[in-house]
Coordinates of C-alpha atoms (C1' of nucleotides) in Angstrom, one line a residue:
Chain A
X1 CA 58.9 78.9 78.0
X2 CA 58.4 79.6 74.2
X3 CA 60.5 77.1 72.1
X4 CA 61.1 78.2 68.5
X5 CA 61.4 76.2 65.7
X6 CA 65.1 75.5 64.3
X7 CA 63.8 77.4 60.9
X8 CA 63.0 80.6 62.8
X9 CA 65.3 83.2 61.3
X10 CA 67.2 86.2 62.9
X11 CA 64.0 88.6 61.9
X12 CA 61.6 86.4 63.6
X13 CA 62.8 86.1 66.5
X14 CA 63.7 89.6 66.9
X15 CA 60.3 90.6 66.5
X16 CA 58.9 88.2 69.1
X17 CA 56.8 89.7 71.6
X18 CA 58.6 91.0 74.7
X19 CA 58.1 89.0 78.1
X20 CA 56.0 90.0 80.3
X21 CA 56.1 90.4 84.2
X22 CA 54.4 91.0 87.3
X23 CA 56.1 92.9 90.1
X24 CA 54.2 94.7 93.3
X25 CA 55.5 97.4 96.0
X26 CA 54.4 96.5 98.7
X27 CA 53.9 99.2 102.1
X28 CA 53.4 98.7 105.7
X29 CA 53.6 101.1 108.3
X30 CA 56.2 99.7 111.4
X31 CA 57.5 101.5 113.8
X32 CA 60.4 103.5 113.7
X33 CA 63.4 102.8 115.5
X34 CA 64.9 105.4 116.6
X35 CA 61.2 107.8 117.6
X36 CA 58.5 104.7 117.3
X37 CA 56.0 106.3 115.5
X38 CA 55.0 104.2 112.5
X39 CA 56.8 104.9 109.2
X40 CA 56.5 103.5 105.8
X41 CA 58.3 100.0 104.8
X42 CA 58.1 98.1 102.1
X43 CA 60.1 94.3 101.4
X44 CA 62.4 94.0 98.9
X45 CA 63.7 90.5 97.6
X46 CA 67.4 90.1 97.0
X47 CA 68.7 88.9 93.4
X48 CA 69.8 85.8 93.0
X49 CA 71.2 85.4 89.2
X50 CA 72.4 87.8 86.9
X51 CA 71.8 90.7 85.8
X52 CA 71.6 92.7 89.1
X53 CA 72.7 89.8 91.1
X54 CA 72.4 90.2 94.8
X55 CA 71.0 93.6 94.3
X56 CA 67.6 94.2 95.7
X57 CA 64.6 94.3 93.9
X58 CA 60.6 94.5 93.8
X59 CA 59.1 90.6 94.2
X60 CA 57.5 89.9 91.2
X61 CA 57.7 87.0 88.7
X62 CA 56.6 86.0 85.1
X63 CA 52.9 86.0 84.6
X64 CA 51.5 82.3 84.2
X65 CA 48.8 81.8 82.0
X66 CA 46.7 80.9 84.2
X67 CA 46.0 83.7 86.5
X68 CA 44.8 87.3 85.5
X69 CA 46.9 90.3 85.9
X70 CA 45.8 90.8 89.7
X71 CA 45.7 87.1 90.5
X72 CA 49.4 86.9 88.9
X73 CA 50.4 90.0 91.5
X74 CA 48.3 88.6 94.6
X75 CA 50.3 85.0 94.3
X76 CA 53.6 86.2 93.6
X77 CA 52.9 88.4 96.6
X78 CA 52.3 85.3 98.9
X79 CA 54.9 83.4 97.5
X80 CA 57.7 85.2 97.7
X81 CA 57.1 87.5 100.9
X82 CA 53.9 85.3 102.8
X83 CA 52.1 88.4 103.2
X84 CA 48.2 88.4 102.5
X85 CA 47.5 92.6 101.3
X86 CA 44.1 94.1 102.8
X87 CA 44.3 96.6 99.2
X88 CA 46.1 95.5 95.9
X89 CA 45.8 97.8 92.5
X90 CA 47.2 98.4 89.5
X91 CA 50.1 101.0 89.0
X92 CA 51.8 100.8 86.0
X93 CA 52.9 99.2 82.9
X94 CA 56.8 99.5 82.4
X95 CA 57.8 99.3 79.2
X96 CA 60.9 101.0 78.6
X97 CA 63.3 99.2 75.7
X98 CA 66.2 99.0 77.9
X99 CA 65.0 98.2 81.5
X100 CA 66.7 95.0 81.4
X101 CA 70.1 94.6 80.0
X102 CA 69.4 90.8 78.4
X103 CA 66.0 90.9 77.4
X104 CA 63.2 93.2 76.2
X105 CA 60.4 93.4 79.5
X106 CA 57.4 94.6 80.3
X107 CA 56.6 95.0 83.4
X108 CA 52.8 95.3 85.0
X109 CA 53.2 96.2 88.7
X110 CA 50.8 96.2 91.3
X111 CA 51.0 98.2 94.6
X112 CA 49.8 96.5 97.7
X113 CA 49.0 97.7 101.6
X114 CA 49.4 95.6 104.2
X115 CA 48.2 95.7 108.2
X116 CA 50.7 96.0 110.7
X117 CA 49.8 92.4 111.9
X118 CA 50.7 91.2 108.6
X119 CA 53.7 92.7 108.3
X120 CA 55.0 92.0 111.7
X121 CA 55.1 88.3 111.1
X122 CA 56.1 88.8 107.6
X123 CA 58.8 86.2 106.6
X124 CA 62.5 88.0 106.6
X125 CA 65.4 86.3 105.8
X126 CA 68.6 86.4 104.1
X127 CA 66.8 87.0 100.7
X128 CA 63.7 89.1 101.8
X129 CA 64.1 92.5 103.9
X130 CA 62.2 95.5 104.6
X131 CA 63.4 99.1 104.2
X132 CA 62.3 101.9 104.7
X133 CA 60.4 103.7 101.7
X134 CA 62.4 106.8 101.5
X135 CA 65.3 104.9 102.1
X136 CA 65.8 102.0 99.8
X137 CA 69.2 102.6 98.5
X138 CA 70.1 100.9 94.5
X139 CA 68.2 98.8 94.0
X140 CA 68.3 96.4 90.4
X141 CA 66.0 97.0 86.8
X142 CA 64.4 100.2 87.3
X143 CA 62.7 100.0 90.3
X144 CA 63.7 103.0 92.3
X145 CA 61.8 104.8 89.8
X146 CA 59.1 102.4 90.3
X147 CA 59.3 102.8 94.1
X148 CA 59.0 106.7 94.0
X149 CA 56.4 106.1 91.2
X150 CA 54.5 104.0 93.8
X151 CA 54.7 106.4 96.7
X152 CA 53.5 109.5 94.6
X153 CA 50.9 107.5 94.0
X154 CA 50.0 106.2 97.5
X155 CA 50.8 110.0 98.3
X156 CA 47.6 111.0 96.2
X157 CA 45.5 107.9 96.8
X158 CA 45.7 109.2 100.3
X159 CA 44.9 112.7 100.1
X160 CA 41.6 112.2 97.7
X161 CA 41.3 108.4 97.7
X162 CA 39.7 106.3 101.0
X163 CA 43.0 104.2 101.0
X164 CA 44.3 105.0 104.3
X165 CA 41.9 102.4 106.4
X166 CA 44.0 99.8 104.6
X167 CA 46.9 100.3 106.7
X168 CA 45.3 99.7 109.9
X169 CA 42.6 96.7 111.2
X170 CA 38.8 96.6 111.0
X171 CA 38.7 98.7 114.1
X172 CA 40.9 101.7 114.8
X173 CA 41.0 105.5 116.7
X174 CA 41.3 108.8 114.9
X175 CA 44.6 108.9 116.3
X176 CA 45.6 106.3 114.2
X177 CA 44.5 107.3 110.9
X178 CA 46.0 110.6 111.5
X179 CA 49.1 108.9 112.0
X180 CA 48.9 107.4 108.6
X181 CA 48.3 110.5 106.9
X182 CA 51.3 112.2 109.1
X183 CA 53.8 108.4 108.3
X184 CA 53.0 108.6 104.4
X185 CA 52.5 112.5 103.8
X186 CA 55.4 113.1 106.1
X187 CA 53.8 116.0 108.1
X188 CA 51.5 116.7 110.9
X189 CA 48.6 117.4 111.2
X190 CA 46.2 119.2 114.3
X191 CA 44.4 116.3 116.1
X192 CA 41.7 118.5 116.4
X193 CA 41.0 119.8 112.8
X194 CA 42.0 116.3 111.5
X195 CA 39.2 114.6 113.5
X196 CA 37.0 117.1 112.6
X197 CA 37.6 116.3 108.8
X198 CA 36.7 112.6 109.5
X199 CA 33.9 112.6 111.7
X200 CA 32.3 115.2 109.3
X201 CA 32.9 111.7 106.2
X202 CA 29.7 109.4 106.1
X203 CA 32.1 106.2 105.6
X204 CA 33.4 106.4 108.9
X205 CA 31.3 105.0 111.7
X206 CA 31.2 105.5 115.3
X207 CA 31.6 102.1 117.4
X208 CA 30.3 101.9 121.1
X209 CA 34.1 100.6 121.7
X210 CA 37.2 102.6 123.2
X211 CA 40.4 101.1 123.2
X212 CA 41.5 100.3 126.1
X213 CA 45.0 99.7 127.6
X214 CA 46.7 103.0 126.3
X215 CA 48.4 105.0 129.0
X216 CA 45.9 107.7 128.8
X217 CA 42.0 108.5 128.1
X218 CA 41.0 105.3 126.1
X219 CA 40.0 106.6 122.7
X220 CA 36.6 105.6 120.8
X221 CA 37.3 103.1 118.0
X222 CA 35.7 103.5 114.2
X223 CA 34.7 101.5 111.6
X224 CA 35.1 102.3 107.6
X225 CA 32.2 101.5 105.8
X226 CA 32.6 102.3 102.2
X227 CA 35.3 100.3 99.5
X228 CA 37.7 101.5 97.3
X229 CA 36.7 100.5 93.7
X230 CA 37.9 102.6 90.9
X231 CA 40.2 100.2 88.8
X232 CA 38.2 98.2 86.1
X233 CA 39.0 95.1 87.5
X234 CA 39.2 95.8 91.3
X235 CA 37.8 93.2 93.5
X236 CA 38.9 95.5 96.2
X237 CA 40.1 92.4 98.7
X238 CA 41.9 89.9 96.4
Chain B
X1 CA 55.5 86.2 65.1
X2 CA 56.2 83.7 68.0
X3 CA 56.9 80.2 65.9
X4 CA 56.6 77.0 67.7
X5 CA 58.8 73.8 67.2
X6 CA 57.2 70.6 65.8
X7 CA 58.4 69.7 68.9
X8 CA 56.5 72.1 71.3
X9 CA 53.8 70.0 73.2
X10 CA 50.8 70.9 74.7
X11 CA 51.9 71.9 78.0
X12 CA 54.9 74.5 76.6
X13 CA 52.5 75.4 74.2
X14 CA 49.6 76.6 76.8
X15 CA 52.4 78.3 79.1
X16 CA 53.5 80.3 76.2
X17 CA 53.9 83.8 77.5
X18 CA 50.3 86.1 76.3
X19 CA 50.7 88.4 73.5
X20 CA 51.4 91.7 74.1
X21 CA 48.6 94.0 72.1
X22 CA 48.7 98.0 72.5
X23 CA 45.3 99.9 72.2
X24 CA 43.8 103.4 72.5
X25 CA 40.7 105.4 73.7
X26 CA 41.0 108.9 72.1
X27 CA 39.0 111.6 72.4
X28 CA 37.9 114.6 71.0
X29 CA 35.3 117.4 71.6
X30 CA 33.2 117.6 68.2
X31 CA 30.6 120.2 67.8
X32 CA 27.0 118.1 68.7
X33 CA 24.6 117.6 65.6
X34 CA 21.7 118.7 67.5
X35 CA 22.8 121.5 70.1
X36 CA 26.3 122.6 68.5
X37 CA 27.5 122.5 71.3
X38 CA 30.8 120.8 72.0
X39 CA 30.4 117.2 73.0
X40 CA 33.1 114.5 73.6
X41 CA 33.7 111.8 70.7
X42 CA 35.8 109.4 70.0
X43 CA 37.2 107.5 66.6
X44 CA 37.2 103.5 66.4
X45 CA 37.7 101.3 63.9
X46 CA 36.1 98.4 62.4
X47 CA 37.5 94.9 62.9
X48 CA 38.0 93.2 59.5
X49 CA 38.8 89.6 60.6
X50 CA 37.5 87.4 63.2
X51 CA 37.4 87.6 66.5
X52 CA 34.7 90.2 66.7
X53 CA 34.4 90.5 62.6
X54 CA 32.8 93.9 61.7
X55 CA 32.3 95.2 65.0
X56 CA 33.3 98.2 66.4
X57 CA 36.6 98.5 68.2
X58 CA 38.9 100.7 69.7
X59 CA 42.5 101.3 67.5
X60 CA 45.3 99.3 68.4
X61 CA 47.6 96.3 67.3
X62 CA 50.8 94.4 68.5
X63 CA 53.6 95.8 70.5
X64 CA 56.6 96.0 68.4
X65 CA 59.8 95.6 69.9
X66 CA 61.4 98.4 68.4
X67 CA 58.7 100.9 70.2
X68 CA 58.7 102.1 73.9
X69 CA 54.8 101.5 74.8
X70 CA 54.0 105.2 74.8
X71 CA 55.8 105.2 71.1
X72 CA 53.9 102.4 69.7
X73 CA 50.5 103.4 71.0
X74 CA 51.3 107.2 69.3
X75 CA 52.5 105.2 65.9
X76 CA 49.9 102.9 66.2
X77 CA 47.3 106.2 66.9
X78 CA 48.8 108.0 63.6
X79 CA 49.1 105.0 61.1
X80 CA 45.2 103.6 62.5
X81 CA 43.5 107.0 62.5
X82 CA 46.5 109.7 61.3
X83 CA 45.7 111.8 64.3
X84 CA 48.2 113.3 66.3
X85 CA 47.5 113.4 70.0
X86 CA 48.2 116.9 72.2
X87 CA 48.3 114.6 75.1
X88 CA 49.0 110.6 75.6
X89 CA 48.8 109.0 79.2
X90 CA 48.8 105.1 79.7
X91 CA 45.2 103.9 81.1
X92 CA 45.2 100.1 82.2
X93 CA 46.6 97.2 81.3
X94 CA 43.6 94.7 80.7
X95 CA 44.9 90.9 81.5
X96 CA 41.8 89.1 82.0
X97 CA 42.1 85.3 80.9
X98 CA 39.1 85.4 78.3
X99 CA 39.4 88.3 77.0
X100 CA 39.8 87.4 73.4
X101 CA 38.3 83.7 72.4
X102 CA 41.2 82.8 70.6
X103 CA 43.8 83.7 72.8
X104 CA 45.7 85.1 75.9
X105 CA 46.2 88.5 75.2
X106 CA 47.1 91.7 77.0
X107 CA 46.4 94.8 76.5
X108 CA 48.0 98.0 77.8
X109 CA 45.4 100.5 77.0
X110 CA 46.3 104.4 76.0
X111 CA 44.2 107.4 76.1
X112 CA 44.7 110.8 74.5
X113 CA 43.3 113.5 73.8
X114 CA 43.1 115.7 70.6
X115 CA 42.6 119.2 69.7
X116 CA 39.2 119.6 67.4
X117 CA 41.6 120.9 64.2
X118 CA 43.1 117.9 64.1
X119 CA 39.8 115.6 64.6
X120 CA 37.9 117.9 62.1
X121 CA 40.9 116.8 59.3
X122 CA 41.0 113.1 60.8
X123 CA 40.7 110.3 58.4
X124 CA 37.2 109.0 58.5
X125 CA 35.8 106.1 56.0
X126 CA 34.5 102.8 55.9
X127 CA 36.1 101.5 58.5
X128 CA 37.3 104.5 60.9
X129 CA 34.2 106.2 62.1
X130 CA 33.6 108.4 65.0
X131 CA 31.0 107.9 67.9
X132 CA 30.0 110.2 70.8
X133 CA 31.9 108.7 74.0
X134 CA 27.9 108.1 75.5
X135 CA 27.1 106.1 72.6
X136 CA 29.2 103.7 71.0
X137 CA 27.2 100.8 70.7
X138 CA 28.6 97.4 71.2
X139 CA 32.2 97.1 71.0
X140 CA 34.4 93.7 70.1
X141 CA 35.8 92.2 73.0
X142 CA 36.4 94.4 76.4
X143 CA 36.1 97.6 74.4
X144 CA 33.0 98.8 76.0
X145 CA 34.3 98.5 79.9
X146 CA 37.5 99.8 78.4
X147 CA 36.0 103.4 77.1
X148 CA 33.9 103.6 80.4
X149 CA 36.9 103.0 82.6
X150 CA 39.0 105.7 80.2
X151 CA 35.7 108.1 80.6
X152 CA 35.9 107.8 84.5
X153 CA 39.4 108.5 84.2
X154 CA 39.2 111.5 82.1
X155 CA 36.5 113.1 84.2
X156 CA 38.8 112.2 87.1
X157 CA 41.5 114.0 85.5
X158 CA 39.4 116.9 84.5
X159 CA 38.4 117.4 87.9
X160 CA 41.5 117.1 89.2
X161 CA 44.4 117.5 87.1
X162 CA 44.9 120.4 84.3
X163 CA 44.3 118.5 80.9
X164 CA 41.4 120.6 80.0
X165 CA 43.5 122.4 77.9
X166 CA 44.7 119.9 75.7
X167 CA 41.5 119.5 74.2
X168 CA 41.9 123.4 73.4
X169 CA 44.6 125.2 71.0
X170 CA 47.3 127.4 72.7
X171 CA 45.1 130.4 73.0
X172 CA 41.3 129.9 74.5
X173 CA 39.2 132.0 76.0
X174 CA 37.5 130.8 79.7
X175 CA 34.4 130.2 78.4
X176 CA 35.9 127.8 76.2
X177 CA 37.7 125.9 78.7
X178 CA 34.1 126.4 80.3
X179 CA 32.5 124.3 77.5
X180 CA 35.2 121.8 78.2
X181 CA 34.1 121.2 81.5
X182 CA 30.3 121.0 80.8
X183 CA 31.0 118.2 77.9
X184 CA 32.9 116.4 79.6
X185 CA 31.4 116.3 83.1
X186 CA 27.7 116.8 81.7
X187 CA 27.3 119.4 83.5
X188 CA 26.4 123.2 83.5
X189 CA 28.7 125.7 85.0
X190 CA 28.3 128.9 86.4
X191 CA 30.1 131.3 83.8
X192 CA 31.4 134.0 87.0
X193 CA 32.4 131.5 89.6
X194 CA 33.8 129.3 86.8
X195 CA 36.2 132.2 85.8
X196 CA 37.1 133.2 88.9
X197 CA 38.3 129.6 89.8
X198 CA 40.3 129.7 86.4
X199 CA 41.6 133.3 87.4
X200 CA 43.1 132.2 90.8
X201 CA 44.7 129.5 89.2
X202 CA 48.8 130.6 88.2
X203 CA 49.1 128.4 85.3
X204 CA 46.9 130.6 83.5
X205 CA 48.0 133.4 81.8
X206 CA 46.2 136.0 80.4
X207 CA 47.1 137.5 76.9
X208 CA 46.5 140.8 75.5
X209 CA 44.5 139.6 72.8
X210 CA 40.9 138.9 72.1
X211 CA 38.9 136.6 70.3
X212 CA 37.7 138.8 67.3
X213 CA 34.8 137.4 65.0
X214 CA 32.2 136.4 67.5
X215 CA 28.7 137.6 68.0
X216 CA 29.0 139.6 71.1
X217 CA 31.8 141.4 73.3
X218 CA 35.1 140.0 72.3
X219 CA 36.6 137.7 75.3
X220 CA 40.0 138.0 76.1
X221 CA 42.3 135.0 75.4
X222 CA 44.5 133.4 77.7
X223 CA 47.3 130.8 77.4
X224 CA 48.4 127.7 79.4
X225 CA 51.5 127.5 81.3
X226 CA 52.7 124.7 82.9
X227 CA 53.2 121.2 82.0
X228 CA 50.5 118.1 83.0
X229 CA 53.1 115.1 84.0
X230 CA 52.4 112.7 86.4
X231 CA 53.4 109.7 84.6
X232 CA 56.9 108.3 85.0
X233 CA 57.6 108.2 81.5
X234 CA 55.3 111.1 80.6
X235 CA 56.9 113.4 77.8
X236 CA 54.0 115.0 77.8
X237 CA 53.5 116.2 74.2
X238 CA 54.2 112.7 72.4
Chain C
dT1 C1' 46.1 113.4 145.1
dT2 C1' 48.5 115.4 141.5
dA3 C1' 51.2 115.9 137.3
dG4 C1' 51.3 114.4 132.7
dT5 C1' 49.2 113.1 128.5
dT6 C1' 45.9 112.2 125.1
dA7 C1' 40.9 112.6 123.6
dT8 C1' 37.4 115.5 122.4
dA9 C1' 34.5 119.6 121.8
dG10 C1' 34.2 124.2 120.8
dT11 C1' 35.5 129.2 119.4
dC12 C1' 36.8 132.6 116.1
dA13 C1' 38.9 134.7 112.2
dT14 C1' 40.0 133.8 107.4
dT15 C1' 39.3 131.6 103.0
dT16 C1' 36.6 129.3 99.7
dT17 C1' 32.2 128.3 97.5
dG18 C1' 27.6 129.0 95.4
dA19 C1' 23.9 132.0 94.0
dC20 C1' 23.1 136.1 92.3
dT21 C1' 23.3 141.3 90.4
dA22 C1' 24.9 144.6 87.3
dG23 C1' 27.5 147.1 84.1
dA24 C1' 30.6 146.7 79.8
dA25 C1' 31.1 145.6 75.0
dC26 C1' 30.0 143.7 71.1
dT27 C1' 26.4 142.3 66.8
dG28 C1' 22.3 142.5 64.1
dA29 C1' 17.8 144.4 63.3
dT30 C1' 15.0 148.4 63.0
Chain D
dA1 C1' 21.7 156.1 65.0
dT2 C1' 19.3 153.5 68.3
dC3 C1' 17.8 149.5 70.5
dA4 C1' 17.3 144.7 71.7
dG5 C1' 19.9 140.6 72.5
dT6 C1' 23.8 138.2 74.1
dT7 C1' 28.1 137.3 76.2
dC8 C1' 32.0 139.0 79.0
dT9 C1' 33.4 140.5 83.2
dA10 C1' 33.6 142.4 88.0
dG11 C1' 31.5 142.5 92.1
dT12 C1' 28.3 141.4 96.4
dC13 C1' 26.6 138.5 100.1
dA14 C1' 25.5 134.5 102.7
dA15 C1' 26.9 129.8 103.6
dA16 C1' 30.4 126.5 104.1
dA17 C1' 35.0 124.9 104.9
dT18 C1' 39.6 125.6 106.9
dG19 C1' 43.4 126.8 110.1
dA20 C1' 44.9 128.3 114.6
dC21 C1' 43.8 128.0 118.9
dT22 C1' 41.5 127.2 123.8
dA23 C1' 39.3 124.4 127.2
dT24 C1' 37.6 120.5 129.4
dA25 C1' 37.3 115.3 130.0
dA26 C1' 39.4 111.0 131.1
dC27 C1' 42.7 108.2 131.8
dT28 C1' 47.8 106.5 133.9
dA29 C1' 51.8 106.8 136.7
dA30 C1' 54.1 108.7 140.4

DNA sequence: TTAGTTATAGTCATTTTGACTAGAACTGAT
DNA sequence: ATCAGTTCTAGTCAAAATGACTATAACTAA
């Protein structure tokens, strides 16, 4: 906490610098209630002091000084949802004068994918919940501009980027990629022509493997070989 | 300026928050000494006080709080270099623990690009200097991974997105927006396919005038419609 | 054994891309 | 006035990519 001196004037401490924090959207594909096929979720932390109290928000925190920017996302991640992310980046800096109502705040916020693993034995309680992306409701600060910020940019990340593999585990069917694209895109796609797309890719390997126990032909599984890396300081699996 | 109570000890003082600093990478196409041809620059300025004494560095100072971030990286752009930007997008934010020797600080990094007119008028003396983008030496602190990151970026964009024309005036001919390409990508274009690409894109208009003056058949000039914004606080033309 | 379902390969017409040709329209030199 | 040089511009043609679709393979459940 920064502690000013009794002869700091009105001026001086008007200009101090803005506080700074780290929040993260965070999406995982679950299944859908009502038709089962995976959608897009994301956990939302309810608030428990003013402003925005009991309004849900993005997790996020102050940044300590002694983690970097990522670092900062990755723990406050952990610690307030217990979820590990298999892809964390950069999205924005939010900066806006009046985003808080007490205090000027920057925010830095991260964007995070988690497997379905994770996410099914995420903690949930009376003060964490998931929603679904499209449907988050008000939520405190800014962040629904955040969240829709976040999903434009997952939206592209997918389309160009090699993010989708992210969502699912080391080992995974066409099928299930094609789901992703159809969960975060929101259309569908032709089995065919999609799996033509992704066996015609390099990073996408062929494993000896099918995946058995499905009710029909047992698919072949994959492997992605190949990382992410575009942000300066990505260390692609924090 | 944050001021610290006699009081403050060592453990308050190291969990102070980091400063907040604002910084930018602009760029310009500049005719090339050698060629003529257009080539991608960009301006910095030279550090007069330590860290990083007389070293190369890219514009930029303190966030104030009276400035959005987008404002005070376009004040801090026109009072450092007296440019005017025809486009402004946020880059990064670098929070890396050492990135300054002295202290915490991060930066939320800006890059923009400017139309030649105004770079040909830009401010240049002892201390604000322009370099080509491939060959600015070493920089103070992060600068250098800074610039490469914003270079990546803007060929992403380029290749992607429509800010190619912000590097040009309103009206352009296609082999100008040609030339934009082939600095910026370092690459050579093929002048018929290039322009059909252009022509089957809506956003481009064509005009009914022609570039008079030139050395051989008059091209036509066309004009840009349609506006870049991807950014959630993007206003586009700052 | 059969019906149902998904996995997978392949066909075919259309669109897009890359390499290239050729005429149009200007300037500057002869 | 003519011609050489250059860029602008439209067009051709084969190769590659895409979208819609068909057909067969391989499994489960009844």
């Amino acid at each position: 906490m920064t502690v000013y001196s009794s002869s700091a004037n009105v001026s001086e401490r008007a200009s101090a610098a803005p506080s700074l924090a780290i929040s993260t959207v965070i999406f995982a594909l679950r299944p859908s209630e009502s038709s089962g096929r995976p959608t897009l979720w994301l956990p939302l932390v309810r608030r428990i002091r003013e402003p925005y109290k009991d309004l849900w928000a993005l997790p996020g925190g102050p940044l300590t000084h002694v983690d970097s920017l990522q670092d900062a996302a990755s723990r406050n991640l952990r610690e307030t949802t217990g979820l590990t992310p298999s892809y964390l980046e950069q999205l924005y800096a939010f900066g806006g004068l009046h985003r808080s109502p007490t205090q000027r705040v920057v925010s830095i916020v991260y964007w995070a994918l988690v497997q379905p693993t994770e996410a099914a034995l995420a903690d949930e309680s009376e003060n964490v919940k998931w929603f679904r992306a499209d449907k988050v409701g008000d939520l405190a600060f800014d962040h629904n501009a955040i969240v829709e910020y976040a999903l434009r940019r997952l939206r592209n990340k997918l389309a160009y980027g090699s993010v989708a593999y992210h969502f699912l585990g080391e080992y995974f069917t066409l099928a299930q990629v094609r789901e992703v694209y159809e969960a975060v895109l929101d259309t569908r796609l032709d089995p065919a022509n999609f799996r033509r797309q992704l066996k015609s890719t390099p990073e996408i390997e062929e494993t000896g493997e099918y995946l058995q126990g499905g009710k029909h032909r047992p698919p072949r599984l994959y492997r992605f070989t190949g990382r992410p890396g575009l942000d300066p300081d990505n260390r692609s699996t924090p």
